[in-house]
PDB file of C-alpha atoms in Angstrom:
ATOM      1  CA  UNK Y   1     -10.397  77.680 -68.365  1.00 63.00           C
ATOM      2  CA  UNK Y   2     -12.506  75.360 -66.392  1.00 66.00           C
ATOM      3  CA  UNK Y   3     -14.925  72.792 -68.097  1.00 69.00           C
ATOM      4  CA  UNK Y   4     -17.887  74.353 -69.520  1.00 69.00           C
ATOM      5  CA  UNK Y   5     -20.992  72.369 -67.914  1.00 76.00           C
ATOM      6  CA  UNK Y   6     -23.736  73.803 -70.067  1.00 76.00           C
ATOM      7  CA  UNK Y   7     -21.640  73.780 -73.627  1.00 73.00           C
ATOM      8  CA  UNK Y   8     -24.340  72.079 -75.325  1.00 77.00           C
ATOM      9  CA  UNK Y   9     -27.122  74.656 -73.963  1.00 74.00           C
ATOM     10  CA  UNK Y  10     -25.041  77.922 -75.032  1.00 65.00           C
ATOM     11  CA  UNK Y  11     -26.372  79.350 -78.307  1.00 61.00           C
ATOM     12  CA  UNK Y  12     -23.138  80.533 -80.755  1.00 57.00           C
ATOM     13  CA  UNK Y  13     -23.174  84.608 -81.833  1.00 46.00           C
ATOM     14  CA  UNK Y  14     -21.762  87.631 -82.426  1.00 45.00           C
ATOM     15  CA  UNK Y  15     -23.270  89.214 -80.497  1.00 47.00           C
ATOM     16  CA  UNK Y  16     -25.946  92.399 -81.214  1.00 49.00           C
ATOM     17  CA  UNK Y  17     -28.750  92.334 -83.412  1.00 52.00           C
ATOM     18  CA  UNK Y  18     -26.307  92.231 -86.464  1.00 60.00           C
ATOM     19  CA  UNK Y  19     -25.906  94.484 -89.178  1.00 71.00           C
ATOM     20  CA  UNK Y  20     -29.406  96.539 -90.054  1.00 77.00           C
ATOM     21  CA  UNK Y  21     -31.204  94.880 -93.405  1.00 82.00           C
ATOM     22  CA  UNK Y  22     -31.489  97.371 -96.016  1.00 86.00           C
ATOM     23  CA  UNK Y  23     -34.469  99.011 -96.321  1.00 89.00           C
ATOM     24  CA  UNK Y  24     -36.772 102.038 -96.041  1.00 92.00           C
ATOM     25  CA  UNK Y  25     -37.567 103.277 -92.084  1.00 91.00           C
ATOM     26  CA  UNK Y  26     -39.240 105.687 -89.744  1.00 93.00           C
ATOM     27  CA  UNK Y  27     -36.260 106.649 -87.733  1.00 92.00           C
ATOM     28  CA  UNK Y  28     -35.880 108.283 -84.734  1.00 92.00           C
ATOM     29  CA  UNK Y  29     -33.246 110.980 -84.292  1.00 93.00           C
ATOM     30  CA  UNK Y  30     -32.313 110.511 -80.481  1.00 90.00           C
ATOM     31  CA  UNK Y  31     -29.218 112.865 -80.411  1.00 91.00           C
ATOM     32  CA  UNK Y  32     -27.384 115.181 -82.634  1.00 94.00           C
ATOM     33  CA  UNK Y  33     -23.467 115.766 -82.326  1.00 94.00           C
ATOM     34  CA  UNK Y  34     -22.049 118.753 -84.274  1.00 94.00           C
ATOM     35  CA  UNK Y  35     -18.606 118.334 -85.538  1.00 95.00           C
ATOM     36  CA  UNK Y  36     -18.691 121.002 -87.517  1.00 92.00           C
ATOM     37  CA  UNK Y  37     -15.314 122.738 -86.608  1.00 93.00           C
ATOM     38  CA  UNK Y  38     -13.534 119.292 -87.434  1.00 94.00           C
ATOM     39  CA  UNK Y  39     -11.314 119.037 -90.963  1.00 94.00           C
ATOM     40  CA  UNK Y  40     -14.409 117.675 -92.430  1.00 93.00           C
ATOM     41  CA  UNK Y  41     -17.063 119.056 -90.770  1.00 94.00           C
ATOM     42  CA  UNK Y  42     -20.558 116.583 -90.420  1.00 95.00           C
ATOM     43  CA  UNK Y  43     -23.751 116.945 -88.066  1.00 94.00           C
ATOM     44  CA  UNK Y  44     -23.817 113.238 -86.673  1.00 93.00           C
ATOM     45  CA  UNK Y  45     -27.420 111.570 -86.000  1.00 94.00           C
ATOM     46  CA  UNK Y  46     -27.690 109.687 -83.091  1.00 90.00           C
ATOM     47  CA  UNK Y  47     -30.542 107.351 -84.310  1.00 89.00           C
ATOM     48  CA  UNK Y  48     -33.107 104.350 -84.082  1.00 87.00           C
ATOM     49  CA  UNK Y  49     -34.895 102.904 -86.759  1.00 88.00           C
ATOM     50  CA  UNK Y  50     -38.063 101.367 -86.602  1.00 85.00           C
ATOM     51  CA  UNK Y  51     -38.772  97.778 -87.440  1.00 82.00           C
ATOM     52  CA  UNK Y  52     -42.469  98.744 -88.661  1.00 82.00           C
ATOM     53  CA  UNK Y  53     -43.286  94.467 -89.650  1.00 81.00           C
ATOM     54  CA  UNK Y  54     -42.132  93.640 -86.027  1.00 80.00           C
ATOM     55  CA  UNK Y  55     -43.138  96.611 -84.111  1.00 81.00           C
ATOM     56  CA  UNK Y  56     -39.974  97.529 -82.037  1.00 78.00           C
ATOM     57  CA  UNK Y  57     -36.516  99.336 -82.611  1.00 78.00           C
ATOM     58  CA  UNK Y  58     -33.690  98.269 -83.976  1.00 79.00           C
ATOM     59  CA  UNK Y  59     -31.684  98.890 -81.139  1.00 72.00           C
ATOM     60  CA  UNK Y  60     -34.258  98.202 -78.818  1.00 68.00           C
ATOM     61  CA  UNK Y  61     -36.366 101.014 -76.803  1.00 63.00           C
ATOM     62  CA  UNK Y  62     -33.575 101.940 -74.370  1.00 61.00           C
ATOM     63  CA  UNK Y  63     -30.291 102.151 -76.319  1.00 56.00           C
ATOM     64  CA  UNK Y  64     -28.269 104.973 -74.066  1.00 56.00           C
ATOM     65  CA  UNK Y  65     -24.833 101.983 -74.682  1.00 52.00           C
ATOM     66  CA  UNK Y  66     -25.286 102.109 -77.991  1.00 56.00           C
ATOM     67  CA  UNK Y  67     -23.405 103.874 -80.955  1.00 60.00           C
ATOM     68  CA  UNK Y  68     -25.634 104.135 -83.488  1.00 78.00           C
ATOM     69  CA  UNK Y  69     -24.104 107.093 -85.739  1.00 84.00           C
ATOM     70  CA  UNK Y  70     -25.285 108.427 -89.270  1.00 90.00           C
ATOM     71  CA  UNK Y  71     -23.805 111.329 -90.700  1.00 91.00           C
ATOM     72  CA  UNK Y  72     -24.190 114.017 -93.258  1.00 94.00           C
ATOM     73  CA  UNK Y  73     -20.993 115.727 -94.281  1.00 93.00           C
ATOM     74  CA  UNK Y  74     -21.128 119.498 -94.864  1.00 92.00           C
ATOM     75  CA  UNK Y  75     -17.853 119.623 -96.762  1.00 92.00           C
ATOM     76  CA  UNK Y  76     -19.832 120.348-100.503  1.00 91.00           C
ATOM     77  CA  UNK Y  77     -22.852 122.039-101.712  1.00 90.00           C
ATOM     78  CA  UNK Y  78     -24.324 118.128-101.823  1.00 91.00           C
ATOM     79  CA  UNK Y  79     -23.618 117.872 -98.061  1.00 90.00           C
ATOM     80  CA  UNK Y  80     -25.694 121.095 -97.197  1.00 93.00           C
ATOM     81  CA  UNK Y  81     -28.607 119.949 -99.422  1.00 94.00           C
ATOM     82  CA  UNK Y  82     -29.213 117.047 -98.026  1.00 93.00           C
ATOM     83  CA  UNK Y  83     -29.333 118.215 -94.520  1.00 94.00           C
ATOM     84  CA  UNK Y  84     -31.621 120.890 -95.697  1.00 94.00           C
ATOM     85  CA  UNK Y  85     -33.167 118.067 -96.797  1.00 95.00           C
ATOM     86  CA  UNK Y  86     -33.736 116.441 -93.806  1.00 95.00           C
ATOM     87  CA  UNK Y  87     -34.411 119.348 -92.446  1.00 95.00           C
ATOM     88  CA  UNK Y  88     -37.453 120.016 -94.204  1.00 95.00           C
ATOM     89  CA  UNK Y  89     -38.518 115.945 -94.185  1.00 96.00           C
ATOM     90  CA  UNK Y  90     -38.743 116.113 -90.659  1.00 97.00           C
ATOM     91  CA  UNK Y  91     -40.597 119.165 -90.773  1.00 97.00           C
ATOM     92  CA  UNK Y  92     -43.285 117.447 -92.787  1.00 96.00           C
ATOM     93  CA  UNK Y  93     -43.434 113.760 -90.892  1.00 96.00           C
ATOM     94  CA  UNK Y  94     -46.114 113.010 -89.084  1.00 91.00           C
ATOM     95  CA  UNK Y  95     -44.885 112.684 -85.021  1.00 89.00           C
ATOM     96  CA  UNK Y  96     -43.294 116.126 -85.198  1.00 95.00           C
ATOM     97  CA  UNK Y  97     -46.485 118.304 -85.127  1.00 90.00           C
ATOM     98  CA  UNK Y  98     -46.033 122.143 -85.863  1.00 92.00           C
ATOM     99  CA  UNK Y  99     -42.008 121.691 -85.581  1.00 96.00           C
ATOM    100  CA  UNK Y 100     -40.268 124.607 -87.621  1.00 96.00           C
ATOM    101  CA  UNK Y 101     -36.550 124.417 -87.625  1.00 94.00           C
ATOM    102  CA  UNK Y 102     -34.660 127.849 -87.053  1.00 92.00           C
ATOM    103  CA  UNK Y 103     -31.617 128.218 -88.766  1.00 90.00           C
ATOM    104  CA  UNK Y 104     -30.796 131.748 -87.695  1.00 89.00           C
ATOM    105  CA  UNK Y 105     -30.223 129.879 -84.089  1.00 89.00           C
ATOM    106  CA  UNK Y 106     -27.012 128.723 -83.024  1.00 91.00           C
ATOM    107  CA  UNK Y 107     -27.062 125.319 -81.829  1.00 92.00           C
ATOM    108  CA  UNK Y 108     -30.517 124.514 -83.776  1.00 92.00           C
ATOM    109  CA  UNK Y 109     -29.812 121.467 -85.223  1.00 95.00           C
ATOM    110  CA  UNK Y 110     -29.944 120.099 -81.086  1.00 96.00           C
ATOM    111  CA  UNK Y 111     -33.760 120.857 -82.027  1.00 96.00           C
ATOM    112  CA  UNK Y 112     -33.582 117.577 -84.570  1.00 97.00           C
ATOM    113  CA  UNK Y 113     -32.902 115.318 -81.496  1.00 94.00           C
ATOM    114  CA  UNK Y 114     -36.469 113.715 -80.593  1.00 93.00           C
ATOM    115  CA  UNK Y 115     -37.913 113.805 -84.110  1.00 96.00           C
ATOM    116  CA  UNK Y 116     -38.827 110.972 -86.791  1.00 95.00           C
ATOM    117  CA  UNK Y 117     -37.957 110.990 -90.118  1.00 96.00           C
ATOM    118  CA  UNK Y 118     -37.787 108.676 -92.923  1.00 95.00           C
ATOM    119  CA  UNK Y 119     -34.841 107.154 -94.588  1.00 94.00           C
ATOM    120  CA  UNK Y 120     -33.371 104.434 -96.907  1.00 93.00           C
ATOM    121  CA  UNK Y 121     -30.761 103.046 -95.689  1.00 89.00           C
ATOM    122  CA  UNK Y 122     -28.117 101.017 -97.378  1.00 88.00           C
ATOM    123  CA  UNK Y 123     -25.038  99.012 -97.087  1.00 86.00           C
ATOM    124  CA  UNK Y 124     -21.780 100.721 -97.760  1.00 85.00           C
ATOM    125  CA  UNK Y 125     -18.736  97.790 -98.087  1.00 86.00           C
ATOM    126  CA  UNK Y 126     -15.034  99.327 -97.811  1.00 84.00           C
ATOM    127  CA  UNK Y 127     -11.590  98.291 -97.144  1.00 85.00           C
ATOM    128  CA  UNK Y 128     -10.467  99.660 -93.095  1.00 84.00           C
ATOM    129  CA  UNK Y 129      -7.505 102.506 -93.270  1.00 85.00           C
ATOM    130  CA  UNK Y 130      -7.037 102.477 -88.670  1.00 85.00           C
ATOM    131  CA  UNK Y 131      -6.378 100.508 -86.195  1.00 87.00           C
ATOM    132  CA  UNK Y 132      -7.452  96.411 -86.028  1.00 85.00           C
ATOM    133  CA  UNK Y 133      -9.925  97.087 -89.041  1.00 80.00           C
ATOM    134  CA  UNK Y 134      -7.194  98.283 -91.706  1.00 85.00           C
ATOM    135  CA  UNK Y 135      -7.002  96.166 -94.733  1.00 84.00           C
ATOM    136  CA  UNK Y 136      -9.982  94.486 -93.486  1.00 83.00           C
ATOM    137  CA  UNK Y 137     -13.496  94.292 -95.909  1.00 82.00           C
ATOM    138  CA  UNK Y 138     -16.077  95.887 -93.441  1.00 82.00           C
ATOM    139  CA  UNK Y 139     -19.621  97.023 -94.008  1.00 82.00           C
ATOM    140  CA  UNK Y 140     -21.115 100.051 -92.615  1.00 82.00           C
ATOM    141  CA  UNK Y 141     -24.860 101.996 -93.047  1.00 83.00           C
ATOM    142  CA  UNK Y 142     -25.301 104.758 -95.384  1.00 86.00           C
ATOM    143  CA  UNK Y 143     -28.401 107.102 -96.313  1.00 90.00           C
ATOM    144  CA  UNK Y 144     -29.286 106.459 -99.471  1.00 91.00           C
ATOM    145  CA  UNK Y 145     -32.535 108.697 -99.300  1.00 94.00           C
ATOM    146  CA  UNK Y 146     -33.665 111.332 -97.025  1.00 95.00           C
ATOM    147  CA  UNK Y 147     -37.945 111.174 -96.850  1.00 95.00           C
ATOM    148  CA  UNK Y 148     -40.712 111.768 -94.539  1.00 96.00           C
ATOM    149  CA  UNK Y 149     -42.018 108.853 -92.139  1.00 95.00           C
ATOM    150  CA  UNK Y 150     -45.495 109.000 -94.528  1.00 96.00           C
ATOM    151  CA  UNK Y 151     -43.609 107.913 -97.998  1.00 95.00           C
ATOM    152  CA  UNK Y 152     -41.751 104.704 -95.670  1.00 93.00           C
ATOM    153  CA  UNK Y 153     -45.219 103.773 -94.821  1.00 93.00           C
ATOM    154  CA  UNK Y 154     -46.386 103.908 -98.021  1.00 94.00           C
ATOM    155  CA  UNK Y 155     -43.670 102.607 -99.819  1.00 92.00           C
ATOM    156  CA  UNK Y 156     -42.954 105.563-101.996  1.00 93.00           C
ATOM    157  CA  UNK Y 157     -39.250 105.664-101.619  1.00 88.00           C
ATOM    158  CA  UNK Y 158     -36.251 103.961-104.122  1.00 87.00           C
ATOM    159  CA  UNK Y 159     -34.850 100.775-103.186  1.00 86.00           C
ATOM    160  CA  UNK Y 160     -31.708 100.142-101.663  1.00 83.00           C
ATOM    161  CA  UNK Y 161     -28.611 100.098-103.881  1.00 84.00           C
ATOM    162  CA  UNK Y 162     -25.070  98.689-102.126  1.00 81.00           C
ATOM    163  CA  UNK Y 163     -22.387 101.466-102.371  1.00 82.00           C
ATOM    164  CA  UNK Y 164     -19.015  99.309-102.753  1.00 81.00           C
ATOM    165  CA  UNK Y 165     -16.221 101.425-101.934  1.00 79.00           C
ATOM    166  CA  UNK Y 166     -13.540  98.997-102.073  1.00 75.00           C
ATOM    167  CA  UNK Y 167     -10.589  98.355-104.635  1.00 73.00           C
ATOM    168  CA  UNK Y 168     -11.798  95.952-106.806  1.00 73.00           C
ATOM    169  CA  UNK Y 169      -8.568  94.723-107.884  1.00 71.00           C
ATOM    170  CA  UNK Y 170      -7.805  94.355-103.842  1.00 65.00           C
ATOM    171  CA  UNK Y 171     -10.962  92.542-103.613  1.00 63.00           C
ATOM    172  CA  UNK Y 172     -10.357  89.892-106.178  1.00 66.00           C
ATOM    173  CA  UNK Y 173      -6.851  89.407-104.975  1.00 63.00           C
ATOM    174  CA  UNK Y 174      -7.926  88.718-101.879  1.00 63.00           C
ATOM    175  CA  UNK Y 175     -10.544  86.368-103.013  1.00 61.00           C
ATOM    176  CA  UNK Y 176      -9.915  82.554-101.070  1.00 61.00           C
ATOM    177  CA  UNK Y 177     -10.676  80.745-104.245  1.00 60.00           C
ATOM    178  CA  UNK Y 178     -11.405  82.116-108.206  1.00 62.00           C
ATOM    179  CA  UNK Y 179     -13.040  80.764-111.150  1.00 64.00           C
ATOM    180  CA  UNK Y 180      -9.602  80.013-112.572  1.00 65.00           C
ATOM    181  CA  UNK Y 181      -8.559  77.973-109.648  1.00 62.00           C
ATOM    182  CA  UNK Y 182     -12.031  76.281-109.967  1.00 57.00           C
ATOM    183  CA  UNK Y 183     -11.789  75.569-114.020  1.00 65.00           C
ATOM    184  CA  UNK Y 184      -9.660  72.332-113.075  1.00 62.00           C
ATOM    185  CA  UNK Y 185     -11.742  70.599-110.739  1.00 59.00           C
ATOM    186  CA  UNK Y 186     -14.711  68.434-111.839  1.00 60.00           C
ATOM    187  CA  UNK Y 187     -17.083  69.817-108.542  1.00 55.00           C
ATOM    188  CA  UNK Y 188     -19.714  67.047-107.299  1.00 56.00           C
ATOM    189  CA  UNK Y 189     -22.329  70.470-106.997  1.00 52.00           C
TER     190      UNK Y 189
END
């Protein structure tokens, strides 16, 4: 590599926006994928939340690049509910005047693309199983809660709770430093 002339003026990152905070949104559905004739079937929702406090997208307004996935599994009787239940949230959010979801249609859950809903999302930390990720801690977003747009804006939703699917015992063994290893030194903090 040649000498970098600007070092000092590049800021460090990751890249992104980062990992989405928590929280309660307005989201907007922007595409639906059905994988329903998969092993374990799910309806995946191509979506944007809404940063209502800063008054843009997450993703920003044009996000065709990115892969922005939530999914609802319909493997259980749980998995069914709660896409009825976002079903009938986005049938009662404001944005989506007189929209009436047809299930007797093939193909009608293409009608959710385009529609705003509200959701709590939350942080779901597991252990990767594929590829460069496996045995590596990762975080991914979860719904929590499935609501219309006019409980977000009022604030009538739960709080986030952290789902922690990984091992604990894999967790703590994997831990850099433990209160045990601590006990013996005399820390100046």
């Amino acid at each position: 590599m040649k000498a970098i002339s600007n070092w000092d003026g590049i800021t460090a990152s990751n890249g992104g926006q980062g990992i989405l905070p928590e929280g309660g949104y307005a989201v907007r559905i922007d595409a639906v994928e059905d994988h329903t004739d998969e092993s374990q079937p799910y309806i995946a929702l191509i979506c944007n939340p809404y940063i209502q406090d800063e008054g843009r997208f997450f993703y920003g307004a044009d996000v065709a690049d990115w892969k922005r996935e939530l999914r609802i599994y319909l493997t259980t009787d749980f998995g069914w509910q709660r896409y009825k239940m976002l079903v009938e949230c986005i049938e009662q959010s404001e944005g989506n005047a007189g929209f009436k979801y047809d299930a007797s249609r093939d193909g009608a859950e293409q009608t959710l693309a385009g529609k705003w809903v509200g959701m709590v999302l939350r942080h779901r930390l597991y252990t990767g199983k594929k590829g460069n990720a496996k045995g590596k801690d990762r975080t991914a977003i979860d719904i929590q809660h499935i609501c219309t747009v006019q409980a977000i804006k009022e604030g009538d939703f739960p709080g986030p709770v952290t789902k922690d699917d990984r091992d604990p015992a894999a967790v703590a063994a994997s831990a850099p430093v433990t209160n045990a290893d601590l006990a013996g030194f005399d820390l100046p903090f």
